[in-house]
mmCIF file of C-alpha atoms in Angstrom:
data_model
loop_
_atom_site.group_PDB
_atom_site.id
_atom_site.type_symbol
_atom_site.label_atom_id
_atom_site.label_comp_id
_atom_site.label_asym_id
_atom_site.label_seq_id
_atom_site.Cartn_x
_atom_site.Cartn_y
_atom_site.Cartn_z
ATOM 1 C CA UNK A 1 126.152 260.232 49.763
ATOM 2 C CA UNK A 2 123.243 258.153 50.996
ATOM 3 C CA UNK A 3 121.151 261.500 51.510
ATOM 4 C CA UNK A 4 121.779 262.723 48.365
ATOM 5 C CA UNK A 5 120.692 259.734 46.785
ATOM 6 C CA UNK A 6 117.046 260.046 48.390
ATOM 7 C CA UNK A 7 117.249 263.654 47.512
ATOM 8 C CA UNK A 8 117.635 262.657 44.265
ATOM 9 C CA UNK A 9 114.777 260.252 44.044
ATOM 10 C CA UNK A 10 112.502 263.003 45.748
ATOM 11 C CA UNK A 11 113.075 265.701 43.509
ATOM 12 C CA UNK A 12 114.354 264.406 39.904
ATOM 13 C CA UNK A 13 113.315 260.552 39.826
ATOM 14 C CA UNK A 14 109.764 260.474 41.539
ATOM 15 C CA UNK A 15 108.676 263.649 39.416
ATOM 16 C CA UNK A 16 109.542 262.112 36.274
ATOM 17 C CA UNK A 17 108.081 258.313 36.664
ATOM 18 C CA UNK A 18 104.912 259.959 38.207
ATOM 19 C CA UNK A 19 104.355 262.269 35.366
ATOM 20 C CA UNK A 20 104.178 259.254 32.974
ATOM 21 C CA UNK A 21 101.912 256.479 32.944
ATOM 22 C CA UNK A 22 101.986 254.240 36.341
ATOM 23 C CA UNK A 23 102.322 251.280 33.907
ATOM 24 C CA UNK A 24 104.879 252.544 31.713
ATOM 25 C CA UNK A 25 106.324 253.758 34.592
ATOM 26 C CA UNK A 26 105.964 250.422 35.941
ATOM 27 C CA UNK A 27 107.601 248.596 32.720
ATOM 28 C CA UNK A 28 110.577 251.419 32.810
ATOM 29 C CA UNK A 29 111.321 250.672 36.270
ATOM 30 C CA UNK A 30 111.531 247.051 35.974
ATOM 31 C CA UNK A 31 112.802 246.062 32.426
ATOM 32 C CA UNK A 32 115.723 249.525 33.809
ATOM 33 C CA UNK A 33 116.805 247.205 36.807
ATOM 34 C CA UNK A 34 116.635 243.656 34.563
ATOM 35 C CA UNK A 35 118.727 245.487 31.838
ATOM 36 C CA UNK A 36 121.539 247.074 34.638
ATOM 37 C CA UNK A 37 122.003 243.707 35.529
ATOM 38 C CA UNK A 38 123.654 242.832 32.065
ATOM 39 C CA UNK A 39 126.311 245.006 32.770
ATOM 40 C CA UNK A 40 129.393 244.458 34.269
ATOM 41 C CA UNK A 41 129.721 246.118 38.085
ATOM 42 C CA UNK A 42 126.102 247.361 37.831
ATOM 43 C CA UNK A 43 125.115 245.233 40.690
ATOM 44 C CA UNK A 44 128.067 246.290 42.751
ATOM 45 C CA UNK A 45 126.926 250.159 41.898
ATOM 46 C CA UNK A 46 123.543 249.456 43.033
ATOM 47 C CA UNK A 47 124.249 247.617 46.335
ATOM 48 C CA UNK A 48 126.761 250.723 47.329
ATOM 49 C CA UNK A 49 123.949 252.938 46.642
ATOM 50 C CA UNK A 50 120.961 251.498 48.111
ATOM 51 C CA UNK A 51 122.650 248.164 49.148
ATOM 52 C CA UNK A 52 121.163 247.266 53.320
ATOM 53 C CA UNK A 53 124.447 245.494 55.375
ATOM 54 C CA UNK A 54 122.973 242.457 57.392
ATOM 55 C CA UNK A 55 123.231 242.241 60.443
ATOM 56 C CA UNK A 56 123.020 240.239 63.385
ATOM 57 C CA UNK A 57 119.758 241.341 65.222
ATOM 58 C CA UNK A 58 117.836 241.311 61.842
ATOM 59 C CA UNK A 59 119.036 238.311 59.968
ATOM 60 C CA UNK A 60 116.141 235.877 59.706
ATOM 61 C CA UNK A 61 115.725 231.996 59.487
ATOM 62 C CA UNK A 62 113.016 230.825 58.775
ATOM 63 C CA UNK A 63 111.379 228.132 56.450
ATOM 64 C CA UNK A 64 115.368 226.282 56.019
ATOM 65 C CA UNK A 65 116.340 229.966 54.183
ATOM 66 C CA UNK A 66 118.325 232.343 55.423
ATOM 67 C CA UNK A 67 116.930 236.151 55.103
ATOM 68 C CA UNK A 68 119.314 238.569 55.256
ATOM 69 C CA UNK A 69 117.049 241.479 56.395
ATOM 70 C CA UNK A 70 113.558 240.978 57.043
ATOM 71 C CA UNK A 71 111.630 243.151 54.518
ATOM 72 C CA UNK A 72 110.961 241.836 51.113
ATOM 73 C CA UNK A 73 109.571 242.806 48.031
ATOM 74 C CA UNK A 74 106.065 241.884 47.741
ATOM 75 C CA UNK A 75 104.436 240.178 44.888
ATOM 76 C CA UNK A 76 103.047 241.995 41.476
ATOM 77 C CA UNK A 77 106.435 244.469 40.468
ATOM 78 C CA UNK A 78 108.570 241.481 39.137
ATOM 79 C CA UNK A 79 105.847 239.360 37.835
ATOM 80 C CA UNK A 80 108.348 237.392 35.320
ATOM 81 C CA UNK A 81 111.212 237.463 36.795
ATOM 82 C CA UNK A 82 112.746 239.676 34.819
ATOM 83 C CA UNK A 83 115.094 241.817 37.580
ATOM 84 C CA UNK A 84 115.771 239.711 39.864
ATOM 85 C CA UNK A 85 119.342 240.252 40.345
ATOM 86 C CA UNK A 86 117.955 244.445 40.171
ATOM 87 C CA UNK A 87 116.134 243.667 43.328
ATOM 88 C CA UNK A 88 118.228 241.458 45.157
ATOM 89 C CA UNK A 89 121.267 244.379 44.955
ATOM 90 C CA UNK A 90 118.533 247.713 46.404
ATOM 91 C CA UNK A 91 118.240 246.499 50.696
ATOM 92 C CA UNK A 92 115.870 243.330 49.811
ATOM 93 C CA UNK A 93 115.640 240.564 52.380
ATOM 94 C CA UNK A 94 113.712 238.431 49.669
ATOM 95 C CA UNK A 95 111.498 238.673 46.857
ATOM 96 C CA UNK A 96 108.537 237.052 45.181
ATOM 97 C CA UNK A 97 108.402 236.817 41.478
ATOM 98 C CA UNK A 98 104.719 236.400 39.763
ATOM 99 C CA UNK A 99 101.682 236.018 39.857
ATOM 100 C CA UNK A 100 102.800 233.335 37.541
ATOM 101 C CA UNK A 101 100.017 231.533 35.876
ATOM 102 C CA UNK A 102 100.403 228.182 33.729
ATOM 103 C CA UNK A 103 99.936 229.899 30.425
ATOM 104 C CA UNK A 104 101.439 233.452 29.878
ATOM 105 C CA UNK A 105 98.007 235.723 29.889
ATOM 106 C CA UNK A 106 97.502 239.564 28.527
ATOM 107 C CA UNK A 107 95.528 240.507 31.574
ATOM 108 C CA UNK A 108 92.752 243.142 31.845
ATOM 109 C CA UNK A 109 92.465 246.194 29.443
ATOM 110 C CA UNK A 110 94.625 249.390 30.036
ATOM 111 C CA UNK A 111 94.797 251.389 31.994
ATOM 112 C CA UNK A 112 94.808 249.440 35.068
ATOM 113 C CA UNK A 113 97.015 250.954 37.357
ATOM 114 C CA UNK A 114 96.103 253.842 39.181
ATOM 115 C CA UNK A 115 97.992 256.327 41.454
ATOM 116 C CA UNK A 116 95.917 257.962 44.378
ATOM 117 C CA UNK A 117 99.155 260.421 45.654
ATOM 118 C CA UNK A 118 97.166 262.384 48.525
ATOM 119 C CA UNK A 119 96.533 259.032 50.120
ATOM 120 C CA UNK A 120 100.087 257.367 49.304
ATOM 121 C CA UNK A 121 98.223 254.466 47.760
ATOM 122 C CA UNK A 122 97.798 252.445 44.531
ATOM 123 C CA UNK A 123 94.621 250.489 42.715
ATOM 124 C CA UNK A 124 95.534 248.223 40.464
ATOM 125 C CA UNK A 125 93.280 245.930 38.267
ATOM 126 C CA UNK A 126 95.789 244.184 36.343
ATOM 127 C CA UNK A 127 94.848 240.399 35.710
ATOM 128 C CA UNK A 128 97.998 238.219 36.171
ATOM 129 C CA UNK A 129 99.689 239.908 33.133
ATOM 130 C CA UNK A 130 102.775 237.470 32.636
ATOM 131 C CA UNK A 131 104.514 235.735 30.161
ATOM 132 C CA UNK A 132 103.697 231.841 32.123
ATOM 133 C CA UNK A 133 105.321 229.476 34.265
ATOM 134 C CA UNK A 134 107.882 227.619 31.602
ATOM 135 C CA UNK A 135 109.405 231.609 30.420
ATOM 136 C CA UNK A 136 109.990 232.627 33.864
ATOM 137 C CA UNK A 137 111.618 229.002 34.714
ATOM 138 C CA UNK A 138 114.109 229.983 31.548
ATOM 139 C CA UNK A 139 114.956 233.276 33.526
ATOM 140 C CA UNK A 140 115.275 231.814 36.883
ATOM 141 C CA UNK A 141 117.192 228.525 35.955
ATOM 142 C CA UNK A 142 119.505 231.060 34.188
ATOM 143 C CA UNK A 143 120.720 233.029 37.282
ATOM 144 C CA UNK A 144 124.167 232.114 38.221
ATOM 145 C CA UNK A 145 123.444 233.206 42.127
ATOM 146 C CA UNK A 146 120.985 234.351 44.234
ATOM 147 C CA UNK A 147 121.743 236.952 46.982
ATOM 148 C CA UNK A 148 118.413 236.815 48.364
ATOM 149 C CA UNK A 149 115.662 233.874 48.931
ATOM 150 C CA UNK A 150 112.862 234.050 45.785
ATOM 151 C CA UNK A 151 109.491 232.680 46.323
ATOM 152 C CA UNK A 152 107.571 232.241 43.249
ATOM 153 C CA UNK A 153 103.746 233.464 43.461
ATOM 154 C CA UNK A 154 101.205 231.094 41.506
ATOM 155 C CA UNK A 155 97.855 231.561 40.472
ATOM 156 C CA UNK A 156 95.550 230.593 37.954
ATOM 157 C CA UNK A 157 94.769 231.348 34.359
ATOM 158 C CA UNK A 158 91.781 233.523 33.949
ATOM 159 C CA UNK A 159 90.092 231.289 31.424
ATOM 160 C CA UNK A 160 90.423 228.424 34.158
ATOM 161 C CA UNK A 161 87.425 227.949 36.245
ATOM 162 C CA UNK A 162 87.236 227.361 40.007
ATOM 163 C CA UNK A 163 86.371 223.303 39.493
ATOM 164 C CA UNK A 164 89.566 222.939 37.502
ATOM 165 C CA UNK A 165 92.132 225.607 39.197
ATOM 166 C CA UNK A 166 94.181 222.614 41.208
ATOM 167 C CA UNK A 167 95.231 221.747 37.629
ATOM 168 C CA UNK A 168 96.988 225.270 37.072
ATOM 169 C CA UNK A 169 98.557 225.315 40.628
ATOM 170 C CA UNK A 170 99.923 222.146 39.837
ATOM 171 C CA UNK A 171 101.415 223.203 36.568
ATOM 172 C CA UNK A 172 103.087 226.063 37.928
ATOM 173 C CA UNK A 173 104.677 223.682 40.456
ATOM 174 C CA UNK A 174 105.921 221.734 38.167
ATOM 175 C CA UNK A 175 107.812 224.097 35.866
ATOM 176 C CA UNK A 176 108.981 225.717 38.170
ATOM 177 C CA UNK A 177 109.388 223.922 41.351
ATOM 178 C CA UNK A 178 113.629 223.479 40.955
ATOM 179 C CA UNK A 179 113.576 227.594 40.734
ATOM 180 C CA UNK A 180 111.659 229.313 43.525
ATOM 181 C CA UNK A 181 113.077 228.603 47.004
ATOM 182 C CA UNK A 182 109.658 229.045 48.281
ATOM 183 C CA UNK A 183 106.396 229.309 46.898
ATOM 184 C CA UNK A 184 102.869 231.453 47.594
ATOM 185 C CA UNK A 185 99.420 229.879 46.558
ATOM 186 C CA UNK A 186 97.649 232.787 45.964
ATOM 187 C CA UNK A 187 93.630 232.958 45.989
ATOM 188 C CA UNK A 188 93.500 236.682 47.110
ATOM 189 C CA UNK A 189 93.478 239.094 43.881
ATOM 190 C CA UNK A 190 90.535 240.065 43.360
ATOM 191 C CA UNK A 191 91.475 241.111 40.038
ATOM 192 C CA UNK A 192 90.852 237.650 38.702
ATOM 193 C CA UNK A 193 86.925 236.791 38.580
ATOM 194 C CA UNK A 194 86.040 234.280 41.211
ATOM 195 C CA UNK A 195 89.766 233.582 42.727
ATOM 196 C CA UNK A 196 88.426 234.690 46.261
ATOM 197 C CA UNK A 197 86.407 232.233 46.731
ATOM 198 C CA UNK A 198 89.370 229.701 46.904
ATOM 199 C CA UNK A 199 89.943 230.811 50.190
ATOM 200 C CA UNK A 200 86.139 229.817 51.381
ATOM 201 C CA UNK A 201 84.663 226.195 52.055
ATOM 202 C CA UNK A 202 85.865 222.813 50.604
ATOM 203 C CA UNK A 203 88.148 224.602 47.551
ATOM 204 C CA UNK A 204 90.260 226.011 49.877
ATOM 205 C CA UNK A 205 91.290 222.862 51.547
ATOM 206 C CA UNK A 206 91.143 220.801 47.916
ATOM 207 C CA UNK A 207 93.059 223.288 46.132
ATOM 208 C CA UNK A 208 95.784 222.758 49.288
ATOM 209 C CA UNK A 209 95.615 219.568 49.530
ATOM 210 C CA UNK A 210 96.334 219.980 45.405
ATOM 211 C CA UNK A 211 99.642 221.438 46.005
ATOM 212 C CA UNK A 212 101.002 220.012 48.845
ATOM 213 C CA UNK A 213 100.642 216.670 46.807
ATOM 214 C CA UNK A 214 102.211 218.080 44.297
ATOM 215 C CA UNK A 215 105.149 219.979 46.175
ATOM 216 C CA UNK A 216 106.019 216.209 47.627
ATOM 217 C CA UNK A 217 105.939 214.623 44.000
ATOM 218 C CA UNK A 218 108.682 217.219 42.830
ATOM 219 C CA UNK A 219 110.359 217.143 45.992
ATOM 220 C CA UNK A 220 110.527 213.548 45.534
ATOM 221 C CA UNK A 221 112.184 214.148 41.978
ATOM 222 C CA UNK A 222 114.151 216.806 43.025
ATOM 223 C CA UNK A 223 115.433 216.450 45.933
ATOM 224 C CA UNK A 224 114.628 218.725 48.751
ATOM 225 C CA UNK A 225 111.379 220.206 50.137
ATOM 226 C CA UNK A 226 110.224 223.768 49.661
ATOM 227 C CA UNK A 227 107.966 225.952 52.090
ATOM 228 C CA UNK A 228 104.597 227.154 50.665
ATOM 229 C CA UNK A 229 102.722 229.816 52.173
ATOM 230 C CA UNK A 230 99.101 231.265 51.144
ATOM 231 C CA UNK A 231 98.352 234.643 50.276
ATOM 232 C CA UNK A 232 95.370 235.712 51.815
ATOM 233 C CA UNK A 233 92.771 239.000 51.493
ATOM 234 C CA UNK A 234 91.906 241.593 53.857
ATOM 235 C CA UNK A 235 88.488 241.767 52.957
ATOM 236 C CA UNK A 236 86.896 238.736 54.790
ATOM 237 C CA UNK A 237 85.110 238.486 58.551
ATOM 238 C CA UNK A 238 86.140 237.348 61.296
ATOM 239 C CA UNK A 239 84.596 233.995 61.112
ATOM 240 C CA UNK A 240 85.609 233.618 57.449
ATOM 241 C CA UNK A 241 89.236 234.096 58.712
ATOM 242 C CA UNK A 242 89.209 232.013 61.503
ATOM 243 C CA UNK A 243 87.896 229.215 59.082
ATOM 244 C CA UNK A 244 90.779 230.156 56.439
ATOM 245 C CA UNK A 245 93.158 229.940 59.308
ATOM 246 C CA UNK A 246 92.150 226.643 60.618
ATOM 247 C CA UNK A 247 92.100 224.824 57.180
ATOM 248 C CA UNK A 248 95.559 226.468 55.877
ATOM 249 C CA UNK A 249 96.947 225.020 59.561
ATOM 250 C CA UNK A 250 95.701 221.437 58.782
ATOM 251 C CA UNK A 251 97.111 221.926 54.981
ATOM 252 C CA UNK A 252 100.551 221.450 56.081
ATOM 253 C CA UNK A 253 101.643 224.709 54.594
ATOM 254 C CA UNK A 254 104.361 226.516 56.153
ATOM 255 C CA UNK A 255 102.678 230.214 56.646
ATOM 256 C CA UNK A 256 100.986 232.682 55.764
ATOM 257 C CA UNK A 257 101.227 236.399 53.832
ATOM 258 C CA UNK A 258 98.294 238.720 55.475
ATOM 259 C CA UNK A 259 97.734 240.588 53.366
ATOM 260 C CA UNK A 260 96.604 241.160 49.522
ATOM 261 C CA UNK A 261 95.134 244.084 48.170
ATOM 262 C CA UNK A 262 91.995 245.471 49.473
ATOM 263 C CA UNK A 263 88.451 246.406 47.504
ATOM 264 C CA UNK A 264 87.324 248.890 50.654
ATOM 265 C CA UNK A 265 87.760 252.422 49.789
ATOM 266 C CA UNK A 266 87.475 253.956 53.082
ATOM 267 C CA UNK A 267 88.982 257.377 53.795
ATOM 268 C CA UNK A 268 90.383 258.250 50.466
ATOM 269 C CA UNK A 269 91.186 261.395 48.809
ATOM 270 C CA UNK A 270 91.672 261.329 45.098
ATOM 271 C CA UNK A 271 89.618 261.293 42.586
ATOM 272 C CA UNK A 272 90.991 257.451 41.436
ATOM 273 C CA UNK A 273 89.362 255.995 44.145
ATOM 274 C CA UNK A 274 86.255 255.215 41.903
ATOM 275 C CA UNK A 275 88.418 252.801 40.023
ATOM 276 C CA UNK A 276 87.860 249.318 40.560
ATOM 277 C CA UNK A 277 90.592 246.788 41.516
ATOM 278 C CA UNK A 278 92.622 246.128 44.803
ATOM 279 C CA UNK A 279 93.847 248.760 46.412
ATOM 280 C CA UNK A 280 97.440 248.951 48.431
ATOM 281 C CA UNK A 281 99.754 251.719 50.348
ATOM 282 C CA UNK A 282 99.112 253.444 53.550
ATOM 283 C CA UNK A 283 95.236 252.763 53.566
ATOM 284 C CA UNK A 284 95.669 248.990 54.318
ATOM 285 C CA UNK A 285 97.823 249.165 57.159
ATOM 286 C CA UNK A 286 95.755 249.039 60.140
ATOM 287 C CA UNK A 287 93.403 246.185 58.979
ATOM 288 C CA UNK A 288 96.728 244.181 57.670
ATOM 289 C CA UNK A 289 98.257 244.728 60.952
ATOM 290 C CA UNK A 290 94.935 243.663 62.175
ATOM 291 C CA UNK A 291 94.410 240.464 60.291
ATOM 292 C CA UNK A 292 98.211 239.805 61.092
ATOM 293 C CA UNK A 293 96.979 239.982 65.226
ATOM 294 C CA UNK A 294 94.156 238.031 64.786
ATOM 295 C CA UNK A 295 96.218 235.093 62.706
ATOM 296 C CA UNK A 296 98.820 234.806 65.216
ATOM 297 C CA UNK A 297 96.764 234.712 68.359
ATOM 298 C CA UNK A 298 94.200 231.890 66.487
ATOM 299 C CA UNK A 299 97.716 229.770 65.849
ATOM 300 C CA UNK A 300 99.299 230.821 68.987
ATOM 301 C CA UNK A 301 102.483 231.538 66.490
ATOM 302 C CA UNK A 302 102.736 228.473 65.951
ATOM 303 C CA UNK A 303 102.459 229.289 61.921
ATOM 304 C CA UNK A 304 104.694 231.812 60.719
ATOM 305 C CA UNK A 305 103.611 234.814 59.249
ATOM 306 C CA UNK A 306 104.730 237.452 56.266
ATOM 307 C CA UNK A 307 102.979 240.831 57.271
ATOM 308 C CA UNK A 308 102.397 242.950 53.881
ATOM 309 C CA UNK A 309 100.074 245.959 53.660
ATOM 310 C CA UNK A 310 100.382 249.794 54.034
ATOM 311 C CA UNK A 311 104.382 249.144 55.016
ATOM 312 C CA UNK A 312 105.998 253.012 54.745
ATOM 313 C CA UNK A 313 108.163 253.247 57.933
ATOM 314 C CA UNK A 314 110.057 251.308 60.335
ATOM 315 C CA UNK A 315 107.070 251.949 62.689
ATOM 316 C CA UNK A 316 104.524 250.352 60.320
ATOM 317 C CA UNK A 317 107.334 247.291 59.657
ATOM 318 C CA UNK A 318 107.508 246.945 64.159
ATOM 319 C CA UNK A 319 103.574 247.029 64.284
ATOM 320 C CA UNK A 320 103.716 244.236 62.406
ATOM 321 C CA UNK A 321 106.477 242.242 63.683
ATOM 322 C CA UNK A 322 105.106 243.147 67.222
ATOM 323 C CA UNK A 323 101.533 241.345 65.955
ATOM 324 C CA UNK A 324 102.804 238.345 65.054
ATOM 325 C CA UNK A 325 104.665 239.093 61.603
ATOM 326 C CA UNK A 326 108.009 237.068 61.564
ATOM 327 C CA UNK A 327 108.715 238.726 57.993
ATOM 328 C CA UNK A 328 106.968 242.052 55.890
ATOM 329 C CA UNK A 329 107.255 243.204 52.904
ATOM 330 C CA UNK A 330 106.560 246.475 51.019
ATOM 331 C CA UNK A 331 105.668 247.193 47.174
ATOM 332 C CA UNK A 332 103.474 250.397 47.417
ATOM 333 C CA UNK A 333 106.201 252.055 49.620
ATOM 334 C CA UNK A 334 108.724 251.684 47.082
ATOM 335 C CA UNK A 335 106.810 253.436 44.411
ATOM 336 C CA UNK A 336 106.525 256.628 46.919
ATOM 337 C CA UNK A 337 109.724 256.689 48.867
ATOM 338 C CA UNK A 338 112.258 255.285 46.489
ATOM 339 C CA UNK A 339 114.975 251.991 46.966
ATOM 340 C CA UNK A 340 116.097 254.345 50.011
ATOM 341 C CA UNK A 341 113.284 253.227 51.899
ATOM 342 C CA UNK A 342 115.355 249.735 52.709
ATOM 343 C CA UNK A 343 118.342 251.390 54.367
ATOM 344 C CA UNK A 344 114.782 253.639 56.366
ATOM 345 C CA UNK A 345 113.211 250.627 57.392
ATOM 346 C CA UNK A 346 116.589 248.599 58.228
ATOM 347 C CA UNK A 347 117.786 251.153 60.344
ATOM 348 C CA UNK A 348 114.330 252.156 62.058
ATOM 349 C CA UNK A 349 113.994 248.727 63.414
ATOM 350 C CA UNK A 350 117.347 248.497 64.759
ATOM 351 C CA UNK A 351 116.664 251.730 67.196
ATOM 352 C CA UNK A 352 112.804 250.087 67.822
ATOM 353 C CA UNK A 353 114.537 246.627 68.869
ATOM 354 C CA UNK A 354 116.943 248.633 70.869
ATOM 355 C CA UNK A 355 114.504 250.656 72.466
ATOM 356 C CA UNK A 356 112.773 247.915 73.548
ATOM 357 C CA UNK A 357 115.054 245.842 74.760
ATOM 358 C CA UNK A 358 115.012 243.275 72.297
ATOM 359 C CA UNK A 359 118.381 241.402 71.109
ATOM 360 C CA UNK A 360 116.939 239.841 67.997
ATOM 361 C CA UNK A 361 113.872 240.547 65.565
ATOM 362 C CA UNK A 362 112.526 237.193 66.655
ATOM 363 C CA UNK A 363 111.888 238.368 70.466
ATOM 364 C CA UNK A 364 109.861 240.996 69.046
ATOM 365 C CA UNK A 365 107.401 238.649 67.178
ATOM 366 C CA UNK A 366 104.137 238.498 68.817
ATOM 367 C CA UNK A 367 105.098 240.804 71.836
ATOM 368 C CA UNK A 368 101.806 242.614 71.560
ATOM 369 C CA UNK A 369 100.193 239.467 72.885
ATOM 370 C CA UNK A 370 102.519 238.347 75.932
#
């Protein structure tokens, strides 16, 4: 049955969504999985289809959340929290939900998502299109359950500038602060003018300093604290990195997610590749892995890690773990390969822990550097 399912994502589903617009695609694919949801034993259907069983050796905790596998759903396919439930019943670990900004923003002009097929990668220039922090806290305070942990990504309005975006973090926290059950600064798009250069000089330790205030405020009202990581890029040197690692250690955050999208267009194929925007899929995977190394052996571990970039196979998911990733997560992949690719990746690291002689996913973190 399982076989027949990726069989019939290969040669009926894929066809289809990539002979129609990668955005409407996009929209199809996500408002499909929020509508299923509505209906009585859809859930149930998906999880028997492309449903991953936990188990022991991959079950992850980490950040006071329990993870039942460790690949997730990176941020950018769900960014309103509209299928939720969708994701959490196709092999998903966790999910983030966003980029969320205070007020809900159109983004840049269409098109703006690109597919580059030969090179099993995607460029997309999209602008934190979402509908804002207070509609996706009406979506997420509405789920009954959760099956999976969602962290809620948070950025800033376009029309914000740079001197004023702690404001917009902060509002973000604040809506929605009772909803996510972790959160992700993010300062890496570069699809938003100036948000990079967050992650450089004193705004990157103001804006942290911003929201690690205001996560202990709500906590305070709330009850309970909540991990917040930082999404970083790809494209910065190696002393620009070790800088960003050293201030987002004395932050207080909890980790890290190496990496965002990338502006290099090295090696590619198609004809897209003149488009501006960040680019993600196979092409990022050695200098995520990479960036993933270098974090881990600056911290000596001792901040955890979500490796995302260029994820396709098991392999890819193990290079990561193996440099210092604790937890991945894929987007690109599931545009190519299909909600199969879960039950691939799940079962792929099972046989590479085996092989290796490791009892548990966490012996495997940072092995490359013992």
């Amino acid at each position: 049955m399982r076989g027949r399912v990726d069989v019939l994502y290969r040669n009926i589903g894929k066809p289809i969504f990539f002979r129609l617009d990668p955005e409407k695609a996009h929209h199809l694919v996500v408002g499909g999985l929020g509508r299923a949801s509505g209906v009585v034993g859809a859930d149930a259907v998906m999880r028997g289809m492309y449903g991953v069983n936990e188990t022991p050796d991959l079950a992850v905790d980490l950040f006071g959340l329990h993870f039942p596998t460790p690949v997730g759903l990176a941020a950018g396919l769900d960014k309103n929290a509209q299928a939720v439930k969708g994701f959490s019943s196709i092999g998903f670990g966790f999910m983030e939900v966003g980029t969320v900004t205070p007020k809900g923003q159109p983004g840049n002009e269409q098109p703006r998502l690109f597919r580059l097929p030969p090179d099993e990668a995607l460029i997309n220039r999209m602008g934190f299109n979402n509908e804002g922090a207070e509609a996706m806290a009406k979506r997420l305070s509405a789920l009954k359950e959760r099956r999976i942990p969602v962290a809620v990504n948070i950025g800033k309005n376009k029309a914000t500038p740079n001197e004023k975006a702690n404001d917009d973090y902060e509002a973000c926290i604040q809506a929605l602060f009772p909803y996510g059950d972790f959160f992700v600064v993010n300062i890496s798009s570069p699809n938003t003018p100036d948000l990079r250069s967050l992650q450089h000089g004193s705004e990157l330790s103001s804006l942290l300093e911003a929201v690690m205030n205001e996560m202990s405020r709500q906590a305070k009202i709330h009850g309970g604290d909540k991990a917040v990581l930082v999404k970083i890029a790809p494209d910065v040197s190696d002393e620009e990195l070790e800088f960003m690692v050293d201030t987002i250690s004395a932050s207080g955050v909890s980790g890290i997610i190496a990496t965002n999208t990338t502006l290099s267009r090295d090696g590619l194929t198609h004809s897209n590749a003149k488009e501006t925007g960040g680019l993600s899929g196979k092409p990022l995977r050695n200098r995520s892995t990479e960036i993933v190394s270098r974090i881990y052996k600056q911290t000596g571990g001792s901040l955890p890690i979500i490796g995302s970039g260029g994820i396709f196979t098991a392999r890819d998911a193990y290079d990561k773990i193996r440099a210092g990733a604790s937890l991945v997560e894929i987007y690109t992949a599931l545009i190519y390969e299909g909600p199969e690719v879960n039950r691939k990746l799940h079962s792929g690291l099972r046989e590479l822990l085996a092989r290796d002689g490791f009892s548990h996913i966490s012996e495997a973190v940072g092995a490359n550097h013992r």
